[in-house]
Amino acid sequence: QKEVEQNSGPLSVPEGAIASLNCTYSDRGSQSFFWYRQYSGKSPELIMSIYSNGDKEDGRFTAQLNKASQYVSLLIRDSQPSDSATYLCAVNPPRNDYKLSFGAGTTVTVRA
Amino acid sequence: DVKVTQSSRYLVKRTGEKVFLECVQDMDHENMFWYRQDPGLGLRLIYFSYDVKMKEKGDIPEGYSVSREKKERFSLILESASTNQTSMYLCASSPTGGTGNTIYFGEGSWLTVV
């Protein structure tokens, strides 16, 4: 079982819609969770971090964490063509030597 | 803003050559990382350093070595490049302590081994 799993997509959504991305992780003691956005040919950039159960909102992005079910999700509201990218879920496992485990990413395409 | 700089963005090397990839960060971060990213395989950790002269193997260290002589600089070395090392290499850094261990990436180095 992979440490962090994501649906690879592609996920295609119309402009203005909500894009919903899901991520599950295997290590129940994980404490820190991150979403990175990666445009084609570019490096990943951090867009959200979440540490507690519940929702965390930042602009059009909402991260949701459910530790009991071991999943973290990212919602992108009012999706724009500029949101077209690959979104990487990352988890800090409890053995914690400051490494992150990354999912393979979900590719999102926002069609105008 | 955190700045992680990878000096070589695009390289083409021959099989068997020794390759150096350099990375510098300007935020006084303790931790530095080298990842490679390949289609369908995601990000894989090659090596990690949590202090000067300290290093730990990641998930795929074979064929690679690293050097960290100064806190801000972390080098990845391919002792004898092979075609299966053609990839995008990402350097990253993160602080120690606090919450989150947020990792910041450099712009990436595209290596082609022919």
CSV table of C-alpha atoms in Angstrom, one decimal:
chain,number,residue,atom,x,y,z
A,1,GLN,CA,0.0,0.0,0.0
A,2,LYS,CA,1.3,3.4,-1.0
A,3,GLU,CA,1.8,5.9,1.8
A,4,VAL,CA,-0.2,8.6,0.0
A,5,GLU,CA,-2.7,7.9,-2.7
A,6,GLN,CA,-4.5,10.2,-5.0
A,7,ASN,CA,-6.7,9.7,-8.1
A,8,SER,CA,-4.4,10.5,-11.0
A,9,GLY,CA,-7.2,12.1,-13.1
A,10,PRO,CA,-7.4,13.8,-15.3
A,11,LEU,CA,-10.2,15.7,-13.6
A,12,SER,CA,-11.9,18.0,-16.0
A,13,VAL,CA,-14.2,20.7,-14.7
A,14,PRO,CA,-16.0,23.6,-16.4
A,15,GLU,CA,-14.9,27.1,-15.5
A,16,GLY,CA,-16.7,28.4,-12.4
A,17,ALA,CA,-17.4,24.9,-11.1
A,18,ILE,CA,-16.0,23.3,-7.9
A,19,ALA,CA,-13.0,20.9,-8.4
A,20,SER,CA,-12.8,18.3,-5.7
A,21,LEU,CA,-9.5,16.4,-5.1
A,22,ASN,CA,-9.1,13.6,-2.7
A,23,CYS,CA,-6.1,12.0,-1.0
A,24,THR,CA,-5.8,9.1,1.4
A,25,TYR,CA,-2.8,8.2,3.6
A,26,SER,CA,-1.8,5.0,5.3
A,27,ASP,CA,0.0,6.1,8.4
A,28,ARG,CA,-2.6,6.9,11.1
A,29,GLY,CA,-0.3,8.9,13.2
A,30,SER,CA,0.4,11.5,10.5
A,31,GLN,CA,0.0,15.0,11.7
A,32,SER,CA,0.8,17.5,8.9
A,33,PHE,CA,-0.8,17.6,5.5
A,34,PHE,CA,-0.1,19.8,2.5
A,35,TRP,CA,-1.4,20.5,-1.0
A,36,TYR,CA,1.1,21.6,-3.7
A,37,ARG,CA,0.2,22.9,-7.1
A,38,GLN,CA,2.5,22.1,-10.0
A,39,TYR,CA,2.2,23.7,-13.4
A,40,SER,CA,3.6,21.7,-16.4
A,41,GLY,CA,7.3,22.0,-16.5
A,42,LYS,CA,7.5,23.9,-13.2
A,43,SER,CA,8.3,23.0,-9.6
A,44,PRO,CA,5.6,22.4,-7.0
A,45,GLU,CA,4.4,25.3,-5.0
A,46,LEU,CA,2.7,25.1,-1.6
A,47,ILE,CA,-0.9,26.3,-1.7
A,48,MET,CA,-2.4,24.9,1.5
A,49,SER,CA,-1.4,23.2,4.8
A,50,ILE,CA,-3.7,21.7,7.4
A,51,TYR,CA,-3.0,20.1,10.7
A,52,SER,CA,-6.3,19.8,12.5
A,53,ASN,CA,-9.5,18.0,11.6
A,54,GLY,CA,-12.1,20.1,9.8
A,55,ASP,CA,-11.9,22.7,7.1
A,56,LYS,CA,-9.4,25.4,6.4
A,57,GLU,CA,-10.2,28.0,3.8
A,58,ASP,CA,-7.8,30.3,1.9
A,59,GLY,CA,-9.4,32.3,-0.9
A,60,ARG,CA,-10.9,29.9,-3.4
A,61,PHE,CA,-9.2,26.9,-1.8
A,62,THR,CA,-10.6,24.8,1.0
A,63,ALA,CA,-8.6,21.9,2.6
A,64,GLN,CA,-10.5,19.3,4.6
A,65,LEU,CA,-9.0,16.8,6.9
A,66,ASN,CA,-10.5,13.8,8.5
A,67,LYS,CA,-7.9,11.9,10.5
A,68,ALA,CA,-10.3,9.1,11.6
A,69,SER,CA,-10.9,8.2,8.0
A,70,GLN,CA,-7.3,9.1,7.0
A,71,TYR,CA,-8.2,11.4,4.1
A,72,VAL,CA,-7.5,14.9,3.2
A,73,SER,CA,-9.2,16.8,0.3
A,74,LEU,CA,-8.9,20.0,-1.6
A,75,LEU,CA,-11.8,22.0,-3.0
A,76,ILE,CA,-11.2,24.6,-5.6
A,77,ARG,CA,-14.2,26.9,-5.9
A,78,ASP,CA,-15.0,29.0,-8.9
A,79,SER,CA,-12.4,27.1,-10.9
A,80,GLN,CA,-10.4,29.2,-13.4
A,81,PRO,CA,-8.3,28.1,-16.4
A,82,SER,CA,-5.3,29.2,-14.4
A,83,ASP,CA,-6.1,26.4,-11.9
A,84,SER,CA,-5.2,23.8,-14.6
A,85,ALA,CA,-2.3,22.0,-13.0
A,86,THR,CA,-1.3,18.9,-11.2
A,87,TYR,CA,-2.1,18.9,-7.5
A,88,LEU,CA,0.1,17.0,-5.1
A,89,CYS,CA,-0.9,15.8,-1.7
A,90,ALA,CA,1.9,15.5,0.9
A,91,VAL,CA,1.9,14.0,4.3
A,92,ASN,CA,4.4,14.2,7.2
A,93,PRO,CA,4.4,10.7,8.7
A,94,PRO,CA,4.8,10.2,12.4
A,95,ARG,CA,8.4,8.9,12.3
A,96,ASN,CA,9.0,12.6,11.5
A,97,ASP,CA,12.5,13.2,10.3
A,98,TYR,CA,11.1,16.2,8.4
A,99,LYS,CA,10.5,14.3,5.3
A,100,LEU,CA,7.2,14.4,3.4
A,101,SER,CA,5.6,11.6,1.5
A,102,PHE,CA,4.0,12.7,-1.7
A,103,GLY,CA,1.1,11.3,-3.7
A,104,ALA,CA,1.5,10.9,-7.5
A,105,GLY,CA,-0.7,13.9,-8.1
A,106,THR,CA,-4.1,14.7,-9.6
A,107,THR,CA,-4.1,16.5,-12.9
A,108,VAL,CA,-6.9,19.1,-13.1
A,109,THR,CA,-8.1,20.7,-16.4
A,110,VAL,CA,-10.5,23.7,-16.2
A,111,ARG,CA,-12.2,24.1,-19.5
A,112,ALA,CA,-13.5,27.5,-20.5
B,1,ASP,CA,10.1,34.8,0.4
B,2,VAL,CA,12.0,31.5,0.5
B,3,LYS,CA,14.4,31.2,-2.3
B,4,VAL,CA,15.8,27.8,-3.4
B,5,THR,CA,18.1,28.2,-6.4
B,6,GLN,CA,19.2,25.4,-8.6
B,7,SER,CA,22.0,26.7,-10.7
B,8,SER,CA,21.8,24.2,-13.6
B,9,ARG,CA,18.3,24.2,-15.2
B,10,TYR,CA,19.0,22.0,-18.3
B,11,LEU,CA,21.8,19.6,-18.7
B,12,VAL,CA,22.7,17.0,-21.3
B,13,LYS,CA,25.4,14.5,-20.2
B,14,ARG,CA,26.9,11.4,-21.6
B,15,THR,CA,26.6,8.0,-20.0
B,16,GLY,CA,29.4,7.5,-17.5
B,17,GLU,CA,30.0,11.2,-16.9
B,18,LYS,CA,30.1,12.6,-13.4
B,19,VAL,CA,27.3,15.1,-12.8
B,20,PHE,CA,27.0,17.8,-10.2
B,21,LEU,CA,23.7,19.4,-9.4
B,22,GLU,CA,24.0,22.4,-7.1
B,23,CYS,CA,21.4,23.9,-4.8
B,24,VAL,CA,21.5,27.0,-2.6
B,25,GLN,CA,18.8,28.2,-0.2
B,26,ASP,CA,18.7,31.6,1.4
B,27,MET,CA,16.4,31.1,4.4
B,28,ASP,CA,18.8,29.5,6.8
B,29,HIS,CA,16.8,26.2,6.7
B,30,GLU,CA,18.3,23.2,8.5
B,31,ASN,CA,16.8,20.6,6.2
B,32,MET,CA,17.5,20.1,2.6
B,33,PHE,CA,16.3,17.5,0.1
B,34,TRP,CA,16.9,16.1,-3.3
B,35,TYR,CA,14.0,14.6,-5.2
B,36,ARG,CA,13.5,13.3,-8.6
B,37,GLN,CA,10.2,13.4,-10.5
B,38,ASP,CA,9.2,11.1,-13.3
B,39,PRO,CA,5.9,10.7,-15.1
B,40,GLY,CA,3.6,8.3,-13.3
B,41,LEU,CA,6.0,7.9,-10.4
B,42,GLY,CA,5.6,11.2,-8.6
B,43,LEU,CA,8.2,12.7,-6.4
B,44,ARG,CA,10.8,10.3,-5.0
B,45,LEU,CA,13.3,11.3,-2.3
B,46,ILE,CA,16.9,10.6,-3.1
B,47,TYR,CA,18.7,12.1,-0.1
B,48,PHE,CA,18.0,14.3,2.8
B,49,SER,CA,20.2,16.4,5.0
B,50,TYR,CA,19.2,17.8,8.4
B,51,ASP,CA,22.5,19.6,9.2
B,52,VAL,CA,25.9,20.4,7.7
B,53,LYS,CA,27.8,17.3,6.8
B,54,MET,CA,24.8,15.1,7.8
B,55,LYS,CA,22.9,13.1,5.3
B,56,GLU,CA,20.4,10.3,5.1
B,57,LYS,CA,19.3,8.1,2.3
B,58,GLY,CA,15.9,8.5,0.9
B,59,ASP,CA,13.9,6.0,-1.1
B,60,ILE,CA,16.1,5.8,-4.1
B,61,PRO,CA,19.7,6.6,-3.2
B,62,GLU,CA,21.4,4.1,-5.5
B,63,GLY,CA,23.7,5.8,-8.0
B,64,TYR,CA,23.7,9.1,-6.2
B,65,SER,CA,25.7,10.8,-3.5
B,66,VAL,CA,25.3,14.2,-1.8
B,67,SER,CA,27.5,16.8,-0.1
B,68,ARG,CA,26.6,19.4,2.4
B,69,GLU,CA,29.6,21.4,3.5
B,70,LYS,CA,27.7,24.6,4.2
B,71,LYS,CA,24.3,25.1,5.6
B,72,GLU,CA,22.9,26.9,2.6
B,73,ARG,CA,24.3,24.5,-0.1
B,74,PHE,CA,23.3,20.9,-0.9
B,75,SER,CA,24.9,19.2,-3.9
B,76,LEU,CA,23.7,16.0,-5.7
B,77,ILE,CA,26.3,14.0,-7.4
B,78,LEU,CA,25.8,11.3,-10.0
B,79,GLU,CA,29.1,9.4,-10.0
B,80,SER,CA,28.6,7.7,-13.3
B,81,ALA,CA,25.5,8.9,-15.1
B,82,SER,CA,23.2,6.4,-16.7
B,83,THR,CA,20.3,6.8,-19.1
B,84,ASN,CA,17.8,5.7,-16.4
B,85,GLN,CA,18.8,8.8,-14.4
B,86,THR,CA,17.3,11.1,-17.1
B,87,SER,CA,14.7,13.0,-15.0
B,88,MET,CA,13.8,16.2,-13.4
B,89,TYR,CA,15.6,16.8,-10.2
B,90,LEU,CA,14.1,19.0,-7.5
B,91,CYS,CA,16.0,20.5,-4.6
B,92,ALA,CA,14.0,21.6,-1.6
B,93,SER,CA,14.5,23.0,1.9
B,94,SER,CA,12.5,23.3,5.1
B,95,PRO,CA,13.0,24.7,8.6
B,96,THR,CA,13.1,22.6,11.8
B,97,GLY,CA,10.6,23.1,14.5
B,98,GLY,CA,7.3,24.8,14.6
B,99,THR,CA,4.4,23.1,12.9
B,100,GLY,CA,4.2,21.7,9.4
B,101,ASN,CA,7.7,21.1,8.1
B,102,THR,CA,6.7,23.0,5.0
B,103,ILE,CA,9.0,22.1,2.1
B,104,TYR,CA,10.0,24.7,-0.4
B,105,PHE,CA,11.2,23.7,-3.8
B,106,GLY,CA,13.7,25.1,-6.3
B,107,GLU,CA,12.8,25.5,-9.9
B,108,GLY,CA,14.1,22.0,-10.9
B,109,SER,CA,17.0,20.7,-13.0
B,110,TRP,CA,16.2,18.8,-16.2
B,111,LEU,CA,18.9,16.2,-16.8
B,112,THR,CA,19.1,14.2,-20.0
B,113,VAL,CA,21.7,11.4,-20.1
B,114,VAL,CA,22.5,10.1,-23.6
